[in-house]
PDB file of C-alpha atoms in Angstrom:
ATOM      1  CA  UNK R 428     188.786 233.295 192.473  1.00 64.00           C
ATOM      2  CA  UNK R 429     192.381 231.453 191.255  1.00 69.00           C
ATOM      3  CA  UNK R 430     195.423 233.303 192.406  1.00 92.00           C
ATOM      4  CA  UNK R 431     197.757 231.364 190.616  1.00 97.00           C
ATOM      5  CA  UNK R 432     197.090 229.493 187.325  1.00 96.00           C
ATOM      6  CA  UNK R 433     199.101 227.753 184.964  1.00 96.00           C
ATOM      7  CA  UNK R 434     197.570 226.091 181.462  1.00 96.00           C
ATOM      8  CA  UNK R 435     197.416 222.800 180.073  1.00 97.00           C
ATOM      9  CA  UNK R 436     196.991 221.006 183.205  1.00 96.00           C
ATOM     10  CA  UNK R 437     198.214 217.661 181.657  1.00 97.00           C
ATOM     11  CA  UNK R 438     200.782 217.982 178.639  1.00 97.00           C
ATOM     12  CA  UNK R 439     201.161 214.278 176.402  1.00 97.00           C
ATOM     13  CA  UNK R 440     203.288 215.134 173.088  1.00 96.00           C
ATOM     14  CA  UNK R 441     206.252 212.912 171.934  1.00 96.00           C
ATOM     15  CA  UNK R 442     209.746 213.068 172.264  1.00 96.00           C
ATOM     16  CA  UNK R 443     211.425 216.192 170.142  1.00 96.00           C
ATOM     17  CA  UNK R 444     208.745 218.383 170.212  1.00 97.00           C
ATOM     18  CA  UNK R 445     207.902 222.668 171.576  1.00 97.00           C
ATOM     19  CA  UNK R 446     205.928 222.690 173.637  1.00 97.00           C
ATOM     20  CA  UNK R 447     205.129 225.810 176.680  1.00 97.00           C
ATOM     21  CA  UNK R 448     203.201 226.228 180.301  1.00 98.00           C
ATOM     22  CA  UNK R 449     201.446 229.733 180.777  1.00 97.00           C
ATOM     23  CA  UNK R 450     201.204 230.482 184.181  1.00 97.00           C
ATOM     24  CA  UNK R 451     199.655 233.801 185.747  1.00 97.00           C
ATOM     25  CA  UNK R 452     198.815 235.393 188.802  1.00 97.00           C
ATOM     26  CA  UNK R 453     196.309 238.101 190.486  1.00 96.00           C
ATOM     27  CA  UNK R 454     197.740 238.222 194.023  1.00 94.00           C
ATOM     28  CA  UNK R 455     199.875 240.993 192.810  1.00 93.00           C
ATOM     29  CA  UNK R 456     202.987 240.194 193.751  1.00 93.00           C
ATOM     30  CA  UNK R 457     205.998 240.967 192.404  1.00 90.00           C
ATOM     31  CA  UNK R 458     208.472 237.856 192.047  1.00 91.00           C
ATOM     32  CA  UNK R 459     207.138 234.558 190.023  1.00 93.00           C
ATOM     33  CA  UNK R 460     208.659 231.221 189.545  1.00 93.00           C
ATOM     34  CA  UNK R 461     208.881 227.453 187.750  1.00 95.00           C
ATOM     35  CA  UNK R 462     209.838 224.293 190.097  1.00 95.00           C
ATOM     36  CA  UNK R 463     210.101 220.611 188.791  1.00 95.00           C
ATOM     37  CA  UNK R 464     209.259 217.855 190.227  1.00 94.00           C
ATOM     38  CA  UNK R 465     210.411 214.932 188.789  1.00 89.00           C
ATOM     39  CA  UNK R 466     209.134 211.461 189.886  1.00 83.00           C
ATOM     40  CA  UNK R 467     210.541 211.368 193.761  1.00 80.00           C
ATOM     41  CA  UNK R 468     208.895 213.685 194.406  1.00 79.00           C
ATOM     42  CA  UNK R 469     212.492 216.443 195.326  1.00 85.00           C
ATOM     43  CA  UNK R 470     210.402 219.222 194.160  1.00 90.00           C
ATOM     44  CA  UNK R 471     213.677 222.171 192.908  1.00 90.00           C
ATOM     45  CA  UNK R 472     213.480 225.662 191.282  1.00 90.00           C
ATOM     46  CA  UNK R 473     214.301 226.093 187.998  1.00 93.00           C
ATOM     47  CA  UNK R 474     214.419 230.016 187.228  1.00 90.00           C
ATOM     48  CA  UNK R 475     212.580 233.011 189.392  1.00 89.00           C
ATOM     49  CA  UNK R 476     211.461 236.263 187.687  1.00 89.00           C
ATOM     50  CA  UNK R 477     211.651 239.635 189.558  1.00 86.00           C
ATOM     51  CA  UNK R 478     209.598 242.651 187.809  1.00 80.00           C
ATOM     52  CA  UNK R 479     209.694 240.359 184.608  1.00 78.00           C
ATOM     53  CA  UNK R 480     213.625 240.719 185.722  1.00 80.00           C
ATOM     54  CA  UNK R 481     215.252 236.935 185.664  1.00 82.00           C
ATOM     55  CA  UNK R 482     217.079 236.775 189.158  1.00 77.00           C
ATOM     56  CA  UNK R 483     217.392 232.493 189.834  1.00 74.00           C
ATOM     57  CA  UNK R 484     218.827 230.794 187.111  1.00 73.00           C
ATOM     58  CA  UNK R 485     219.245 227.264 188.347  1.00 76.00           C
ATOM     59  CA  UNK R 486     221.394 224.547 186.943  1.00 79.00           C
ATOM     60  CA  UNK R 487     218.641 223.588 183.739  1.00 88.00           C
ATOM     61  CA  UNK R 488     219.215 223.083 179.866  1.00 90.00           C
ATOM     62  CA  UNK R 489     218.871 226.271 177.987  1.00 90.00           C
ATOM     63  CA  UNK R 490     216.549 224.343 176.220  1.00 95.00           C
ATOM     64  CA  UNK R 491     214.161 225.459 178.847  1.00 94.00           C
ATOM     65  CA  UNK R 492     213.516 228.766 178.208  1.00 93.00           C
ATOM     66  CA  UNK R 493     211.188 231.247 180.090  1.00 93.00           C
ATOM     67  CA  UNK R 494     209.776 234.297 179.734  1.00 93.00           C
ATOM     68  CA  UNK R 495     208.166 237.408 181.467  1.00 92.00           C
ATOM     69  CA  UNK R 496     205.813 239.598 179.254  1.00 91.00           C
ATOM     70  CA  UNK R 497     204.651 241.571 182.392  1.00 91.00           C
ATOM     71  CA  UNK R 498     205.300 240.741 186.689  1.00 89.00           C
ATOM     72  CA  UNK R 499     201.395 239.449 186.666  1.00 94.00           C
ATOM     73  CA  UNK R 500     202.721 236.315 183.817  1.00 95.00           C
ATOM     74  CA  UNK R 501     205.286 233.925 183.488  1.00 95.00           C
ATOM     75  CA  UNK R 502     205.608 231.034 180.504  1.00 96.00           C
ATOM     76  CA  UNK R 503     207.726 228.484 180.270  1.00 96.00           C
ATOM     77  CA  UNK R 504     209.289 226.947 177.007  1.00 96.00           C
ATOM     78  CA  UNK R 505     210.370 223.885 176.436  1.00 96.00           C
ATOM     79  CA  UNK R 506     212.531 222.778 172.779  1.00 96.00           C
ATOM     80  CA  UNK R 507     213.486 219.781 171.684  1.00 97.00           C
ATOM     81  CA  UNK R 508     211.343 217.947 174.691  1.00 97.00           C
ATOM     82  CA  UNK R 509     213.062 214.370 176.057  1.00 96.00           C
ATOM     83  CA  UNK R 510     212.137 211.979 177.848  1.00 95.00           C
ATOM     84  CA  UNK R 511     213.654 212.790 180.880  1.00 93.00           C
ATOM     85  CA  UNK R 512     211.818 216.941 181.110  1.00 95.00           C
ATOM     86  CA  UNK R 513     208.730 214.077 182.015  1.00 95.00           C
ATOM     87  CA  UNK R 514     207.645 215.434 185.542  1.00 95.00           C
ATOM     88  CA  UNK R 515     204.881 218.171 186.905  1.00 97.00           C
ATOM     89  CA  UNK R 516     206.156 222.323 186.649  1.00 97.00           C
ATOM     90  CA  UNK R 517     204.455 224.043 189.472  1.00 97.00           C
ATOM     91  CA  UNK R 518     204.424 227.784 188.603  1.00 97.00           C
ATOM     92  CA  UNK R 519     204.475 230.005 191.785  1.00 95.00           C
ATOM     93  CA  UNK R 520     204.235 233.690 193.182  1.00 94.00           C
ATOM     94  CA  UNK R 521     205.598 235.531 196.236  1.00 91.00           C
ATOM     95  CA  UNK R 522     205.769 239.267 197.347  1.00 87.00           C
ATOM     96  CA  UNK R 523     208.902 240.786 197.428  1.00 73.00           C
ATOM     97  CA  UNK R 524     211.302 238.063 197.029  1.00 55.00           C
ATOM     98  CA  UNK R 525     211.831 234.940 198.489  1.00 55.00           C
ATOM     99  CA  UNK R 526     211.041 236.153 201.895  1.00 72.00           C
ATOM    100  CA  UNK R 527     207.485 235.948 201.965  1.00 83.00           C
ATOM    101  CA  UNK R 528     205.682 232.706 201.418  1.00 89.00           C
ATOM    102  CA  UNK R 529     204.669 230.778 197.414  1.00 91.00           C
ATOM    103  CA  UNK R 530     201.284 231.079 196.318  1.00 94.00           C
ATOM    104  CA  UNK R 531     201.781 228.523 194.285  1.00 96.00           C
ATOM    105  CA  UNK R 532     199.514 227.244 190.326  1.00 96.00           C
ATOM    106  CA  UNK R 533     198.310 223.558 190.683  1.00 94.00           C
ATOM    107  CA  UNK R 534     201.069 222.272 188.275  1.00 96.00           C
ATOM    108  CA  UNK R 535     201.409 220.662 184.584  1.00 97.00           C
ATOM    109  CA  UNK R 536     201.232 217.490 184.291  1.00 96.00           C
ATOM    110  CA  UNK R 537     204.248 217.443 181.312  1.00 97.00           C
ATOM    111  CA  UNK R 538     204.471 213.180 179.941  1.00 96.00           C
ATOM    112  CA  UNK R 539     206.833 212.403 176.999  1.00 95.00           C
ATOM    113  CA  UNK R 540     206.363 209.390 174.792  1.00 91.00           C
TER     114      UNK R 540
ATOM    115  CA  UNK P 601     225.369 218.086 204.859  1.00 71.00           C
ATOM    116  CA  UNK P 602     222.387 218.695 203.077  1.00 81.00           C
ATOM    117  CA  UNK P 603     221.138 222.526 202.236  1.00 90.00           C
ATOM    118  CA  UNK P 604     217.661 221.272 203.419  1.00 94.00           C
ATOM    119  CA  UNK P 605     217.283 217.478 205.222  1.00 95.00           C
ATOM    120  CA  UNK P 606     214.332 215.724 206.553  1.00 95.00           C
ATOM    121  CA  UNK P 607     213.443 212.332 207.468  1.00 93.00           C
ATOM    122  CA  UNK P 608     211.246 210.820 204.765  1.00 92.00           C
ATOM    123  CA  UNK P 609     209.407 209.007 206.798  1.00 90.00           C
ATOM    124  CA  UNK P 610     206.566 207.253 206.678  1.00 94.00           C
ATOM    125  CA  UNK P 611     205.113 208.264 209.714  1.00 95.00           C
ATOM    126  CA  UNK P 612     202.224 205.932 210.270  1.00 96.00           C
ATOM    127  CA  UNK P 613     200.365 207.478 213.322  1.00 96.00           C
ATOM    128  CA  UNK P 614     197.062 206.734 215.075  1.00 97.00           C
ATOM    129  CA  UNK P 615     194.081 208.999 214.718  1.00 97.00           C
ATOM    130  CA  UNK P 616     194.072 211.687 217.546  1.00 97.00           C
ATOM    131  CA  UNK P 617     198.159 210.916 218.741  1.00 97.00           C
ATOM    132  CA  UNK P 618     200.489 213.735 218.432  1.00 97.00           C
ATOM    133  CA  UNK P 619     202.942 213.977 216.209  1.00 96.00           C
ATOM    134  CA  UNK P 620     206.231 215.902 215.631  1.00 96.00           C
ATOM    135  CA  UNK P 621     209.009 216.553 212.679  1.00 91.00           C
ATOM    136  CA  UNK P 622     212.175 218.120 212.183  1.00 95.00           C
ATOM    137  CA  UNK P 623     213.875 219.845 209.436  1.00 96.00           C
ATOM    138  CA  UNK P 624     217.593 220.532 209.177  1.00 96.00           C
ATOM    139  CA  UNK P 625     219.143 223.068 207.562  1.00 95.00           C
ATOM    140  CA  UNK P 626     222.870 223.868 206.693  1.00 94.00           C
ATOM    141  CA  UNK P 627     223.198 226.966 206.297  1.00 92.00           C
ATOM    142  CA  UNK P 628     223.088 229.616 209.625  1.00 91.00           C
ATOM    143  CA  UNK P 629     222.372 233.101 207.506  1.00 90.00           C
ATOM    144  CA  UNK P 630     219.024 231.335 206.278  1.00 90.00           C
ATOM    145  CA  UNK P 631     216.253 234.344 206.975  1.00 87.00           C
ATOM    146  CA  UNK P 632     212.554 232.605 206.946  1.00 91.00           C
ATOM    147  CA  UNK P 633     211.401 229.283 206.768  1.00 95.00           C
ATOM    148  CA  UNK P 634     208.113 227.926 205.905  1.00 95.00           C
ATOM    149  CA  UNK P 635     206.234 224.756 206.632  1.00 97.00           C
ATOM    150  CA  UNK P 636     203.508 223.884 203.282  1.00 97.00           C
ATOM    151  CA  UNK P 637     201.850 220.249 202.766  1.00 97.00           C
ATOM    152  CA  UNK P 638     201.695 218.577 199.512  1.00 96.00           C
ATOM    153  CA  UNK P 639     198.302 216.115 199.251  1.00 95.00           C
ATOM    154  CA  UNK P 640     199.068 213.799 195.996  1.00 91.00           C
ATOM    155  CA  UNK P 641     198.807 214.900 192.712  1.00 87.00           C
ATOM    156  CA  UNK P 642     198.768 218.933 194.186  1.00 93.00           C
ATOM    157  CA  UNK P 643     199.755 221.465 194.278  1.00 95.00           C
ATOM    158  CA  UNK P 644     202.361 222.646 197.840  1.00 96.00           C
ATOM    159  CA  UNK P 645     200.352 224.818 200.019  1.00 95.00           C
ATOM    160  CA  UNK P 646     201.336 226.964 202.545  1.00 94.00           C
ATOM    161  CA  UNK P 647     200.877 225.592 206.053  1.00 96.00           C
ATOM    162  CA  UNK P 648     202.499 227.804 208.245  1.00 94.00           C
ATOM    163  CA  UNK P 649     205.320 230.282 208.009  1.00 92.00           C
ATOM    164  CA  UNK P 650     208.627 229.851 211.375  1.00 93.00           C
ATOM    165  CA  UNK P 651     209.528 232.565 213.533  1.00 84.00           C
ATOM    166  CA  UNK P 652     211.762 232.391 215.711  1.00 85.00           C
ATOM    167  CA  UNK P 653     209.441 233.334 219.015  1.00 85.00           C
ATOM    168  CA  UNK P 654     207.402 229.954 217.428  1.00 86.00           C
ATOM    169  CA  UNK P 655     203.804 229.830 216.479  1.00 91.00           C
ATOM    170  CA  UNK P 656     201.348 228.424 216.858  1.00 94.00           C
ATOM    171  CA  UNK P 657     197.706 227.937 214.466  1.00 94.00           C
ATOM    172  CA  UNK P 658     194.976 225.504 215.972  1.00 96.00           C
ATOM    173  CA  UNK P 659     197.065 221.583 216.070  1.00 97.00           C
ATOM    174  CA  UNK P 660     199.800 223.182 214.615  1.00 97.00           C
ATOM    175  CA  UNK P 661     202.983 224.591 216.251  1.00 97.00           C
ATOM    176  CA  UNK P 662     205.703 225.329 214.149  1.00 96.00           C
ATOM    177  CA  UNK P 663     209.766 226.784 215.994  1.00 96.00           C
ATOM    178  CA  UNK P 664     213.131 227.711 214.903  1.00 95.00           C
ATOM    179  CA  UNK P 665     215.737 226.704 217.166  1.00 94.00           C
ATOM    180  CA  UNK P 666     218.223 229.180 215.403  1.00 93.00           C
ATOM    181  CA  UNK P 667     221.732 227.470 217.242  1.00 94.00           C
ATOM    182  CA  UNK P 668     221.257 223.721 215.742  1.00 94.00           C
ATOM    183  CA  UNK P 669     219.333 225.610 212.602  1.00 95.00           C
ATOM    184  CA  UNK P 670     216.799 223.183 212.224  1.00 95.00           C
ATOM    185  CA  UNK P 671     212.910 223.787 212.410  1.00 96.00           C
ATOM    186  CA  UNK P 672     210.409 222.247 213.570  1.00 97.00           C
ATOM    187  CA  UNK P 673     206.642 221.151 213.345  1.00 97.00           C
ATOM    188  CA  UNK P 674     204.166 219.318 215.814  1.00 97.00           C
ATOM    189  CA  UNK P 675     200.635 218.077 215.593  1.00 97.00           C
ATOM    190  CA  UNK P 676     198.634 217.539 218.296  1.00 98.00           C
ATOM    191  CA  UNK P 677     195.319 215.610 218.324  1.00 98.00           C
ATOM    192  CA  UNK P 678     195.890 214.143 214.368  1.00 97.00           C
ATOM    193  CA  UNK P 679     193.067 213.824 212.006  1.00 97.00           C
ATOM    194  CA  UNK P 680     193.155 211.685 208.935  1.00 97.00           C
ATOM    195  CA  UNK P 681     192.759 214.716 206.766  1.00 97.00           C
ATOM    196  CA  UNK P 682     196.522 215.727 208.204  1.00 97.00           C
ATOM    197  CA  UNK P 683     197.529 212.774 205.981  1.00 97.00           C
ATOM    198  CA  UNK P 684     200.382 214.291 203.339  1.00 97.00           C
ATOM    199  CA  UNK P 685     203.761 215.331 202.924  1.00 96.00           C
ATOM    200  CA  UNK P 686     205.136 217.814 204.937  1.00 97.00           C
ATOM    201  CA  UNK P 687     207.713 220.706 203.062  1.00 96.00           C
ATOM    202  CA  UNK P 688     210.227 222.742 205.386  1.00 96.00           C
ATOM    203  CA  UNK P 689     211.329 225.713 203.129  1.00 94.00           C
ATOM    204  CA  UNK P 690     214.557 227.351 203.912  1.00 93.00           C
ATOM    205  CA  UNK P 691     215.574 230.778 202.358  1.00 88.00           C
ATOM    206  CA  UNK P 692     219.112 232.356 202.416  1.00 80.00           C
ATOM    207  CA  UNK P 693     218.599 234.031 199.317  1.00 74.00           C
ATOM    208  CA  UNK P 694     218.242 230.662 197.539  1.00 78.00           C
ATOM    209  CA  UNK P 695     214.418 229.042 198.275  1.00 84.00           C
ATOM    210  CA  UNK P 696     215.156 224.782 198.886  1.00 89.00           C
ATOM    211  CA  UNK P 697     212.149 222.557 199.584  1.00 92.00           C
ATOM    212  CA  UNK P 698     213.278 219.957 201.542  1.00 94.00           C
ATOM    213  CA  UNK P 699     212.579 216.803 199.768  1.00 93.00           C
ATOM    214  CA  UNK P 700     209.375 216.049 202.540  1.00 95.00           C
ATOM    215  CA  UNK P 701     208.004 214.234 205.470  1.00 96.00           C
ATOM    216  CA  UNK P 702     205.299 211.944 204.127  1.00 96.00           C
ATOM    217  CA  UNK P 703     202.858 211.586 207.034  1.00 97.00           C
ATOM    218  CA  UNK P 704     199.767 209.305 206.941  1.00 97.00           C
ATOM    219  CA  UNK P 705     197.106 208.966 209.716  1.00 97.00           C
ATOM    220  CA  UNK P 706     195.212 205.627 210.137  1.00 96.00           C
ATOM    221  CA  UNK P 707     191.622 205.190 211.843  1.00 94.00           C
TER     222      UNK P 707
END
């Protein structure tokens, strides 16, 4: 059983394109997150949603727009992709906000040509 | 002082040895703490939560020192499979990951 699944696993695209990454969790958690891990391996939170509502929105360009249709899904849409967007994007979920441990998806490796 | 700080390593340790590393945090109001491990090109996976009273899981022991504002991870009888990056996580209503400590267990 896949607890947190994200698609696609690899995404190679050209600068300027618009792309989406999908995430679903079947753990019954009420909080979901998007993280970015860059080439220096630093893992940084981008967004957090609790019961479909945005609760954390770190300093992220507004080209990045998360959407949560229900508490089991949190998708990430990126407009006008730039070279600096190349990274691994991880989705995660947890129960009852951030005091509980998070479970991560296996990442989406985004490469901008 | 950085919000969460870890020695990046790498720690090169012979198999069977004991290794320990710390993670310091700046916000004294931090409420929950975790250790994760991340293998190369994989997602972070929870290793253990860190409780005020300390906790142990097999060869792994985690401790919290609130007075000095650090958490520690001790690995006894290290195995080759322990080679990974170990990330500490501090939560004070803001989730902060450390940059990780790389551990290489040498045969």
